[in-house]
Amino acid sequence: MHTGLFAQEGFSNSTENMDRALNAIEQMVTEFTKEEYGGVVTAIELVNEPWIDAYMPNNMPWELLEEFMVRAYNVVRQSETILEGKQEVMVIVHDAFGSLTDWTTVFFGWEGLGHNWTNYALDTHVYQAWSGITYDEGHIESACGMASYLEETQKSLPVVSIQVAFSVQNL
């Protein structure tokens, strides 16, 4: 969900809003995994760019995000229709602008709440638009550095980058 519970475009930390978001996910998954759509929906991101206290003060605590992610994952698994010859819907979790290493060891690590999930990926957004880089070589160096970081993380869990924003200065 791009706008909703905990997302930058309309976050709210209330339990009532969590229930509303879970209900919306259930309705979307139930509808768009029906046979009539022929399996066109292959993935769903639970919430886009959630803001948490650890990385952006005065936002939701990590524990509340964990609770939402686990509940939402279960809603997807209970609501989806798996068509013959297809696999379950991929569940995508945004990294909340945190360290990919934290996700590989904390949430998806052996004792983490997501350690037994199936068909999932972590979404990290690669932004250079606000990096202050003012020369072409800097963008190339930054992208290459991110590539090796993503490659290393990919050894522990599936990683996707759904949003990428580069910025080129007009000189």
PDB file of N, CA, C and O in Angstrom, residues 89-148:
ATOM      1  N   VAL A  89       1.617 -15.477  -3.765  1.00  0.00           N
ATOM      2  CA  VAL A  89       1.975 -14.089  -4.002  1.00  0.00           C
ATOM      3  C   VAL A  89       3.246 -13.751  -3.214  1.00  0.00           C
ATOM      4  O   VAL A  89       3.389 -14.146  -2.054  1.00  0.00           O
ATOM      5  N   MET A  90       4.172 -13.043  -3.864  1.00  0.00           N
ATOM      6  CA  MET A  90       5.359 -12.591  -3.146  1.00  0.00           C
ATOM      7  C   MET A  90       4.951 -11.453  -2.208  1.00  0.00           C
ATOM      8  O   MET A  90       4.243 -10.535  -2.621  1.00  0.00           O
ATOM      9  N   VAL A  91       5.380 -11.526  -0.969  1.00  0.00           N
ATOM     10  CA  VAL A  91       5.122 -10.465   0.007  1.00  0.00           C
ATOM     11  C   VAL A  91       6.381  -9.609   0.094  1.00  0.00           C
ATOM     12  O   VAL A  91       7.464 -10.109   0.382  1.00  0.00           O
ATOM     13  N   ILE A  92       6.220  -8.323  -0.173  1.00  0.00           N
ATOM     14  CA  ILE A  92       7.354  -7.411  -0.157  1.00  0.00           C
ATOM     15  C   ILE A  92       7.247  -6.493   1.050  1.00  0.00           C
ATOM     16  O   ILE A  92       6.182  -5.953   1.347  1.00  0.00           O
ATOM     17  N   VAL A  93       8.371  -6.347   1.740  1.00  0.00           N
ATOM     18  CA  VAL A  93       8.460  -5.515   2.934  1.00  0.00           C
ATOM     19  C   VAL A  93       9.440  -4.387   2.643  1.00  0.00           C
ATOM     20  O   VAL A  93      10.555  -4.646   2.190  1.00  0.00           O
ATOM     21  N   HIS A  94       9.044  -3.158   2.869  1.00  0.00           N
ATOM     22  CA  HIS A  94       9.972  -2.034   2.692  1.00  0.00           C
ATOM     23  C   HIS A  94      10.925  -1.969   3.886  1.00  0.00           C
ATOM     24  O   HIS A  94      10.546  -2.269   5.013  1.00  0.00           O
ATOM     25  N   ASP A  95      12.148  -1.560   3.641  1.00  0.00           N
ATOM     26  CA  ASP A  95      13.177  -1.559   4.690  1.00  0.00           C
ATOM     27  C   ASP A  95      13.069  -0.423   5.695  1.00  0.00           C
ATOM     28  O   ASP A  95      13.881  -0.317   6.615  1.00  0.00           O
ATOM     29  N   ALA A  96      12.067   0.440   5.559  1.00  0.00           N
ATOM     30  CA  ALA A  96      11.851   1.565   6.487  1.00  0.00           C
ATOM     31  C   ALA A  96      13.086   2.475   6.564  1.00  0.00           C
ATOM     32  O   ALA A  96      13.342   3.099   7.576  1.00  0.00           O
ATOM     33  N   PHE A  97      13.853   2.504   5.472  1.00  0.00           N
ATOM     34  CA  PHE A  97      15.066   3.311   5.373  1.00  0.00           C
ATOM     35  C   PHE A  97      16.125   2.903   6.385  1.00  0.00           C
ATOM     36  O   PHE A  97      17.001   3.678   6.733  1.00  0.00           O
ATOM     37  N   GLY A  98      16.032   1.673   6.841  1.00  0.00           N
ATOM     38  CA  GLY A  98      17.019   1.159   7.790  1.00  0.00           C
ATOM     39  C   GLY A  98      18.112   0.389   7.087  1.00  0.00           C
ATOM     40  O   GLY A  98      18.131   0.263   5.864  1.00  0.00           O
ATOM     41  N   SER A  99      18.998  -0.124   7.858  1.00  0.00           N
ATOM     42  CA  SER A  99      20.110  -0.908   7.341  1.00  0.00           C
ATOM     43  C   SER A  99      19.608  -2.254   6.834  1.00  0.00           C
ATOM     44  O   SER A  99      18.859  -2.956   7.524  1.00  0.00           O
ATOM     45  N   LEU A 100      20.037  -2.621   5.644  1.00  0.00           N
ATOM     46  CA  LEU A 100      19.666  -3.940   5.124  1.00  0.00           C
ATOM     47  C   LEU A 100      20.216  -5.037   6.024  1.00  0.00           C
ATOM     48  O   LEU A 100      19.593  -6.082   6.201  1.00  0.00           O
ATOM     49  N   THR A 101      21.362  -4.783   6.612  1.00  0.00           N
ATOM     50  CA  THR A 101      21.959  -5.757   7.526  1.00  0.00           C
ATOM     51  C   THR A 101      21.051  -5.993   8.736  1.00  0.00           C
ATOM     52  O   THR A 101      20.897  -7.122   9.196  1.00  0.00           O
ATOM     53  N   ASP A 102      20.417  -4.923   9.251  1.00  0.00           N
ATOM     54  CA  ASP A 102      19.490  -5.084  10.374  1.00  0.00           C
ATOM     55  C   ASP A 102      18.353  -6.029  10.001  1.00  0.00           C
ATOM     56  O   ASP A 102      17.945  -6.873  10.790  1.00  0.00           O
ATOM     57  N   TRP A 103      17.837  -5.902   8.792  1.00  0.00           N
ATOM     58  CA  TRP A 103      16.737  -6.763   8.366  1.00  0.00           C
ATOM     59  C   TRP A 103      17.190  -8.206   8.228  1.00  0.00           C
ATOM     60  O   TRP A 103      16.449  -9.129   8.569  1.00  0.00           O
ATOM     61  N   THR A 104      18.403  -8.423   7.721  1.00  0.00           N
ATOM     62  CA  THR A 104      18.856  -9.801   7.524  1.00  0.00           C
ATOM     63  C   THR A 104      19.112 -10.497   8.847  1.00  0.00           C
ATOM     64  O   THR A 104      18.956 -11.713   8.946  1.00  0.00           O
ATOM     65  N   THR A 105      19.487  -9.757   9.887  1.00  0.00           N
ATOM     66  CA  THR A 105      19.794 -10.389  11.167  1.00  0.00           C
ATOM     67  C   THR A 105      18.653 -10.279  12.177  1.00  0.00           C
ATOM     68  O   THR A 105      18.451 -11.179  12.973  1.00  0.00           O
ATOM     69  N   VAL A 106      17.896  -9.180  12.142  1.00  0.00           N
ATOM     70  CA  VAL A 106      16.866  -8.964  13.166  1.00  0.00           C
ATOM     71  C   VAL A 106      15.528  -9.565  12.758  1.00  0.00           C
ATOM     72  O   VAL A 106      15.022 -10.473  13.412  1.00  0.00           O
ATOM     73  N   PHE A 107      14.936  -9.093  11.667  1.00  0.00           N
ATOM     74  CA  PHE A 107      13.590  -9.537  11.316  1.00  0.00           C
ATOM     75  C   PHE A 107      13.587 -10.889  10.617  1.00  0.00           C
ATOM     76  O   PHE A 107      12.802 -11.768  10.935  1.00  0.00           O
ATOM     77  N   PHE A 108      14.468 -11.060   9.635  1.00  0.00           N
ATOM     78  CA  PHE A 108      14.491 -12.306   8.874  1.00  0.00           C
ATOM     79  C   PHE A 108      15.559 -13.276   9.368  1.00  0.00           C
ATOM     80  O   PHE A 108      15.717 -14.357   8.816  1.00  0.00           O
ATOM     81  N   GLY A 109      16.289 -12.916  10.406  1.00  0.00           N
ATOM     82  CA  GLY A 109      17.297 -13.802  10.973  1.00  0.00           C
ATOM     83  C   GLY A 109      16.659 -15.017  11.623  1.00  0.00           C
ATOM     84  O   GLY A 109      15.433 -15.100  11.778  1.00  0.00           O
ATOM     85  N   TRP A 110      17.476 -15.955  12.049  1.00  0.00           N
ATOM     86  CA  TRP A 110      17.002 -17.228  12.583  1.00  0.00           C
ATOM     87  C   TRP A 110      15.948 -17.074  13.669  1.00  0.00           C
ATOM     88  O   TRP A 110      14.982 -17.813  13.723  1.00  0.00           O
ATOM     89  N   GLU A 111      16.090 -16.107  14.562  1.00  0.00           N
ATOM     90  CA  GLU A 111      15.130 -15.925  15.652  1.00  0.00           C
ATOM     91  C   GLU A 111      14.158 -14.776  15.390  1.00  0.00           C
ATOM     92  O   GLU A 111      13.361 -14.420  16.248  1.00  0.00           O
ATOM     93  N   GLY A 112      14.206 -14.176  14.207  1.00  0.00           N
ATOM     94  CA  GLY A 112      13.330 -13.058  13.870  1.00  0.00           C
ATOM     95  C   GLY A 112      11.917 -13.503  13.550  1.00  0.00           C
ATOM     96  O   GLY A 112      11.662 -14.671  13.250  1.00  0.00           O
ATOM     97  N   LEU A 113      11.000 -12.552  13.589  1.00  0.00           N
ATOM     98  CA  LEU A 113       9.590 -12.860  13.352  1.00  0.00           C
ATOM     99  C   LEU A 113       9.311 -13.310  11.918  1.00  0.00           C
ATOM    100  O   LEU A 113       8.325 -13.985  11.667  1.00  0.00           O
ATOM    101  N   GLY A 114      10.173 -12.951  10.973  1.00  0.00           N
ATOM    102  CA  GLY A 114       9.950 -13.335   9.585  1.00  0.00           C
ATOM    103  C   GLY A 114      10.826 -14.491   9.117  1.00  0.00           C
ATOM    104  O   GLY A 114      10.872 -14.785   7.927  1.00  0.00           O
ATOM    105  N   HIS A 115      11.480 -15.183  10.050  1.00  0.00           N
ATOM    106  CA  HIS A 115      12.449 -16.214   9.640  1.00  0.00           C
ATOM    107  C   HIS A 115      11.825 -17.395   8.892  1.00  0.00           C
ATOM    108  O   HIS A 115      12.497 -18.070   8.131  1.00  0.00           O
ATOM    109  N   ASN A 116      10.542 -17.644   9.084  1.00  0.00           N
ATOM    110  CA  ASN A 116       9.922 -18.790   8.410  1.00  0.00           C
ATOM    111  C   ASN A 116       9.006 -18.383   7.255  1.00  0.00           C
ATOM    112  O   ASN A 116       8.242 -19.183   6.750  1.00  0.00           O
ATOM    113  N   TRP A 117       9.098 -17.133   6.822  1.00  0.00           N
ATOM    114  CA  TRP A 117       8.283 -16.673   5.705  1.00  0.00           C
ATOM    115  C   TRP A 117       8.709 -17.363   4.408  1.00  0.00           C
ATOM    116  O   TRP A 117       9.860 -17.765   4.266  1.00  0.00           O
ATOM    117  N   THR A 118       7.770 -17.478   3.487  1.00  0.00           N
ATOM    118  CA  THR A 118       8.066 -18.016   2.168  1.00  0.00           C
ATOM    119  C   THR A 118       7.715 -16.975   1.115  1.00  0.00           C
ATOM    120  O   THR A 118       6.832 -16.135   1.322  1.00  0.00           O
ATOM    121  N   ASN A 119       8.411 -17.018   0.003  1.00  0.00           N
ATOM    122  CA  ASN A 119       8.189 -16.122  -1.137  1.00  0.00           C
ATOM    123  C   ASN A 119       8.030 -14.663  -0.700  1.00  0.00           C
ATOM    124  O   ASN A 119       6.965 -14.081  -0.797  1.00  0.00           O
ATOM    125  N   TYR A 120       9.112 -14.093  -0.256  1.00  0.00           N
ATOM    126  CA  TYR A 120       9.119 -12.713   0.218  1.00  0.00           C
ATOM    127  C   TYR A 120      10.367 -12.012  -0.315  1.00  0.00           C
ATOM    128  O   TYR A 120      11.296 -12.639  -0.820  1.00  0.00           O
ATOM    129  N   ALA A 121      10.361 -10.688  -0.210  1.00  0.00           N
ATOM    130  CA  ALA A 121      11.533  -9.897  -0.576  1.00  0.00           C
ATOM    131  C   ALA A 121      11.532  -8.615   0.250  1.00  0.00           C
ATOM    132  O   ALA A 121      10.487  -8.166   0.722  1.00  0.00           O
ATOM    133  N   LEU A 122      12.701  -8.051   0.401  1.00  0.00           N
ATOM    134  CA  LEU A 122      12.869  -6.769   1.081  1.00  0.00           C
ATOM    135  C   LEU A 122      13.060  -5.703   0.013  1.00  0.00           C
ATOM    136  O   LEU A 122      13.879  -5.862  -0.888  1.00  0.00           O
ATOM    137  N   ASP A 123      12.282  -4.633   0.104  1.00  0.00           N
ATOM    138  CA  ASP A 123      12.369  -3.524  -0.844  1.00  0.00           C
ATOM    139  C   ASP A 123      13.229  -2.417  -0.235  1.00  0.00           C
ATOM    140  O   ASP A 123      12.964  -1.960   0.864  1.00  0.00           O
ATOM    141  N   THR A 124      14.243  -2.005  -0.950  1.00  0.00           N
ATOM    142  CA  THR A 124      15.042  -0.852  -0.540  1.00  0.00           C
ATOM    143  C   THR A 124      15.031   0.158  -1.678  1.00  0.00           C
ATOM    144  O   THR A 124      15.171  -0.210  -2.840  1.00  0.00           O
ATOM    145  N   HIS A 125      14.782   1.404  -1.360  1.00  0.00           N
ATOM    146  CA  HIS A 125      14.718   2.435  -2.383  1.00  0.00           C
ATOM    147  C   HIS A 125      16.076   3.089  -2.553  1.00  0.00           C
ATOM    148  O   HIS A 125      16.692   3.506  -1.578  1.00  0.00           O
ATOM    149  N   VAL A 126      16.519   3.149  -3.775  1.00  0.00           N
ATOM    150  CA  VAL A 126      17.833   3.692  -4.092  1.00  0.00           C
ATOM    151  C   VAL A 126      17.645   5.133  -4.565  1.00  0.00           C
ATOM    152  O   VAL A 126      17.265   5.379  -5.701  1.00  0.00           O
ATOM    153  N   TYR A 127      17.867   6.049  -3.648  1.00  0.00           N
ATOM    154  CA  TYR A 127      17.697   7.464  -3.972  1.00  0.00           C
ATOM    155  C   TYR A 127      19.050   8.166  -4.007  1.00  0.00           C
ATOM    156  O   TYR A 127      19.843   8.049  -3.086  1.00  0.00           O
ATOM    157  N   GLN A 128      19.274   8.908  -5.060  1.00  0.00           N
ATOM    158  CA  GLN A 128      20.417   9.813  -5.121  1.00  0.00           C
ATOM    159  C   GLN A 128      19.934  11.259  -5.261  1.00  0.00           C
ATOM    160  O   GLN A 128      20.723  12.185  -5.213  1.00  0.00           O
ATOM    161  N   ALA A 129      18.646  11.416  -5.421  1.00  0.00           N
ATOM    162  CA  ALA A 129      18.088  12.741  -5.685  1.00  0.00           C
ATOM    163  C   ALA A 129      18.383  13.739  -4.567  1.00  0.00           C
ATOM    164  O   ALA A 129      18.469  14.929  -4.818  1.00  0.00           O
ATOM    165  N   TRP A 130      18.549  13.281  -3.360  1.00  0.00           N
ATOM    166  CA  TRP A 130      18.782  14.179  -2.229  1.00  0.00           C
ATOM    167  C   TRP A 130      20.153  13.960  -1.610  1.00  0.00           C
ATOM    168  O   TRP A 130      20.403  14.327  -0.474  1.00  0.00           O
ATOM    169  N   SER A 131      21.051  13.377  -2.367  1.00  0.00           N
ATOM    170  CA  SER A 131      22.363  13.003  -1.829  1.00  0.00           C
ATOM    171  C   SER A 131      23.369  14.143  -1.828  1.00  0.00           C
ATOM    172  O   SER A 131      24.389  14.066  -1.162  1.00  0.00           O
ATOM    173  N   GLY A 132      23.112  15.171  -2.611  1.00  0.00           N
ATOM    174  CA  GLY A 132      24.063  16.269  -2.713  1.00  0.00           C
ATOM    175  C   GLY A 132      25.154  16.024  -3.749  1.00  0.00           C
ATOM    176  O   GLY A 132      26.038  16.852  -3.919  1.00  0.00           O
ATOM    177  N   ILE A 133      25.092  14.901  -4.435  1.00  0.00           N
ATOM    178  CA  ILE A 133      26.084  14.616  -5.479  1.00  0.00           C
ATOM    179  C   ILE A 133      25.866  15.595  -6.624  1.00  0.00           C
ATOM    180  O   ILE A 133      24.750  15.753  -7.108  1.00  0.00           O
ATOM    181  N   THR A 134      26.931  16.240  -7.057  1.00  0.00           N
ATOM    182  CA  THR A 134      26.788  17.266  -8.092  1.00  0.00           C
ATOM    183  C   THR A 134      27.577  16.965  -9.359  1.00  0.00           C
ATOM    184  O   THR A 134      27.685  17.817 -10.225  1.00  0.00           O
ATOM    185  N   TYR A 135      28.136  15.785  -9.487  1.00  0.00           N
ATOM    186  CA  TYR A 135      28.917  15.465 -10.682  1.00  0.00           C
ATOM    187  C   TYR A 135      28.598  14.042 -11.118  1.00  0.00           C
ATOM    188  O   TYR A 135      28.257  13.185 -10.303  1.00  0.00           O
ATOM    189  N   ASP A 136      28.682  13.793 -12.418  1.00  0.00           N
ATOM    190  CA  ASP A 136      28.291  12.503 -12.988  1.00  0.00           C
ATOM    191  C   ASP A 136      29.050  11.329 -12.384  1.00  0.00           C
ATOM    192  O   ASP A 136      28.464  10.295 -12.083  1.00  0.00           O
ATOM    193  N   GLU A 137      30.359  11.481 -12.208  1.00  0.00           N
ATOM    194  CA  GLU A 137      31.157  10.384 -11.660  1.00  0.00           C
ATOM    195  C   GLU A 137      30.689  10.015 -10.251  1.00  0.00           C
ATOM    196  O   GLU A 137      30.742   8.860  -9.853  1.00  0.00           O
ATOM    197  N   GLY A 138      30.228  10.999  -9.512  1.00  0.00           N
ATOM    198  CA  GLY A 138      29.717  10.734  -8.160  1.00  0.00           C
ATOM    199  C   GLY A 138      28.489   9.846  -8.187  1.00  0.00           C
ATOM    200  O   GLY A 138      28.332   8.957  -7.351  1.00  0.00           O
ATOM    201  N   HIS A 139      27.606  10.079  -9.143  1.00  0.00           N
ATOM    202  CA  HIS A 139      26.422   9.223  -9.283  1.00  0.00           C
ATOM    203  C   HIS A 139      26.832   7.800  -9.646  1.00  0.00           C
ATOM    204  O   HIS A 139      26.280   6.832  -9.115  1.00  0.00           O
ATOM    205  N   ILE A 140      27.798   7.678 -10.538  1.00  0.00           N
ATOM    206  CA  ILE A 140      28.267   6.355 -10.947  1.00  0.00           C
ATOM    207  C   ILE A 140      28.915   5.635  -9.762  1.00  0.00           C
ATOM    208  O   ILE A 140      28.618   4.467  -9.493  1.00  0.00           O
ATOM    209  N   GLU A 141      29.758   6.322  -9.017  1.00  0.00           N
ATOM    210  CA  GLU A 141      30.409   5.732  -7.842  1.00  0.00           C
ATOM    211  C   GLU A 141      29.376   5.297  -6.809  1.00  0.00           C
ATOM    212  O   GLU A 141      29.456   4.211  -6.237  1.00  0.00           O
ATOM    213  N   SER A 142      28.376   6.136  -6.576  1.00  0.00           N
ATOM    214  CA  SER A 142      27.334   5.813  -5.601  1.00  0.00           C
ATOM    215  C   SER A 142      26.534   4.588  -6.039  1.00  0.00           C
ATOM    216  O   SER A 142      26.265   3.689  -5.232  1.00  0.00           O
ATOM    217  N   ALA A 143      26.159   4.538  -7.307  1.00  0.00           N
ATOM    218  CA  ALA A 143      25.394   3.392  -7.825  1.00  0.00           C
ATOM    219  C   ALA A 143      26.203   2.104  -7.728  1.00  0.00           C
ATOM    220  O   ALA A 143      25.672   1.055  -7.332  1.00  0.00           O
ATOM    221  N   CYS A 144      27.480   2.177  -8.061  1.00  0.00           N
ATOM    222  CA  CYS A 144      28.330   0.982  -7.977  1.00  0.00           C
ATOM    223  C   CYS A 144      28.477   0.523  -6.528  1.00  0.00           C
ATOM    224  O   CYS A 144      28.471  -0.677  -6.242  1.00  0.00           O
ATOM    225  N   GLY A 145      28.596   1.473  -5.616  1.00  0.00           N
ATOM    226  CA  GLY A 145      28.682   1.127  -4.194  1.00  0.00           C
ATOM    227  C   GLY A 145      27.400   0.466  -3.704  1.00  0.00           C
ATOM    228  O   GLY A 145      27.438  -0.503  -2.947  1.00  0.00           O
ATOM    229  N   MET A 146      26.262   0.977  -4.145  1.00  0.00           N
ATOM    230  CA  MET A 146      24.987   0.382  -3.755  1.00  0.00           C
ATOM    231  C   MET A 146      24.842  -1.011  -4.356  1.00  0.00           C
ATOM    232  O   MET A 146      24.318  -1.918  -3.713  1.00  0.00           O
ATOM    233  N   ALA A 147      25.330  -1.208  -5.560  1.00  0.00           N
ATOM    234  CA  ALA A 147      25.226  -2.520  -6.209  1.00  0.00           C
ATOM    235  C   ALA A 147      25.934  -3.593  -5.388  1.00  0.00           C
ATOM    236  O   ALA A 147      25.388  -4.676  -5.171  1.00  0.00           O
ATOM    237  N   SER A 148      27.126  -3.306  -4.912  1.00  0.00           N
ATOM    238  CA  SER A 148      27.847  -4.313  -4.128  1.00  0.00           C
ATOM    239  C   SER A 148      27.163  -4.555  -2.784  1.00  0.00           C
ATOM    240  O   SER A 148      27.125  -5.672  -2.292  1.00  0.00           O
TER     241      SER A 148
END
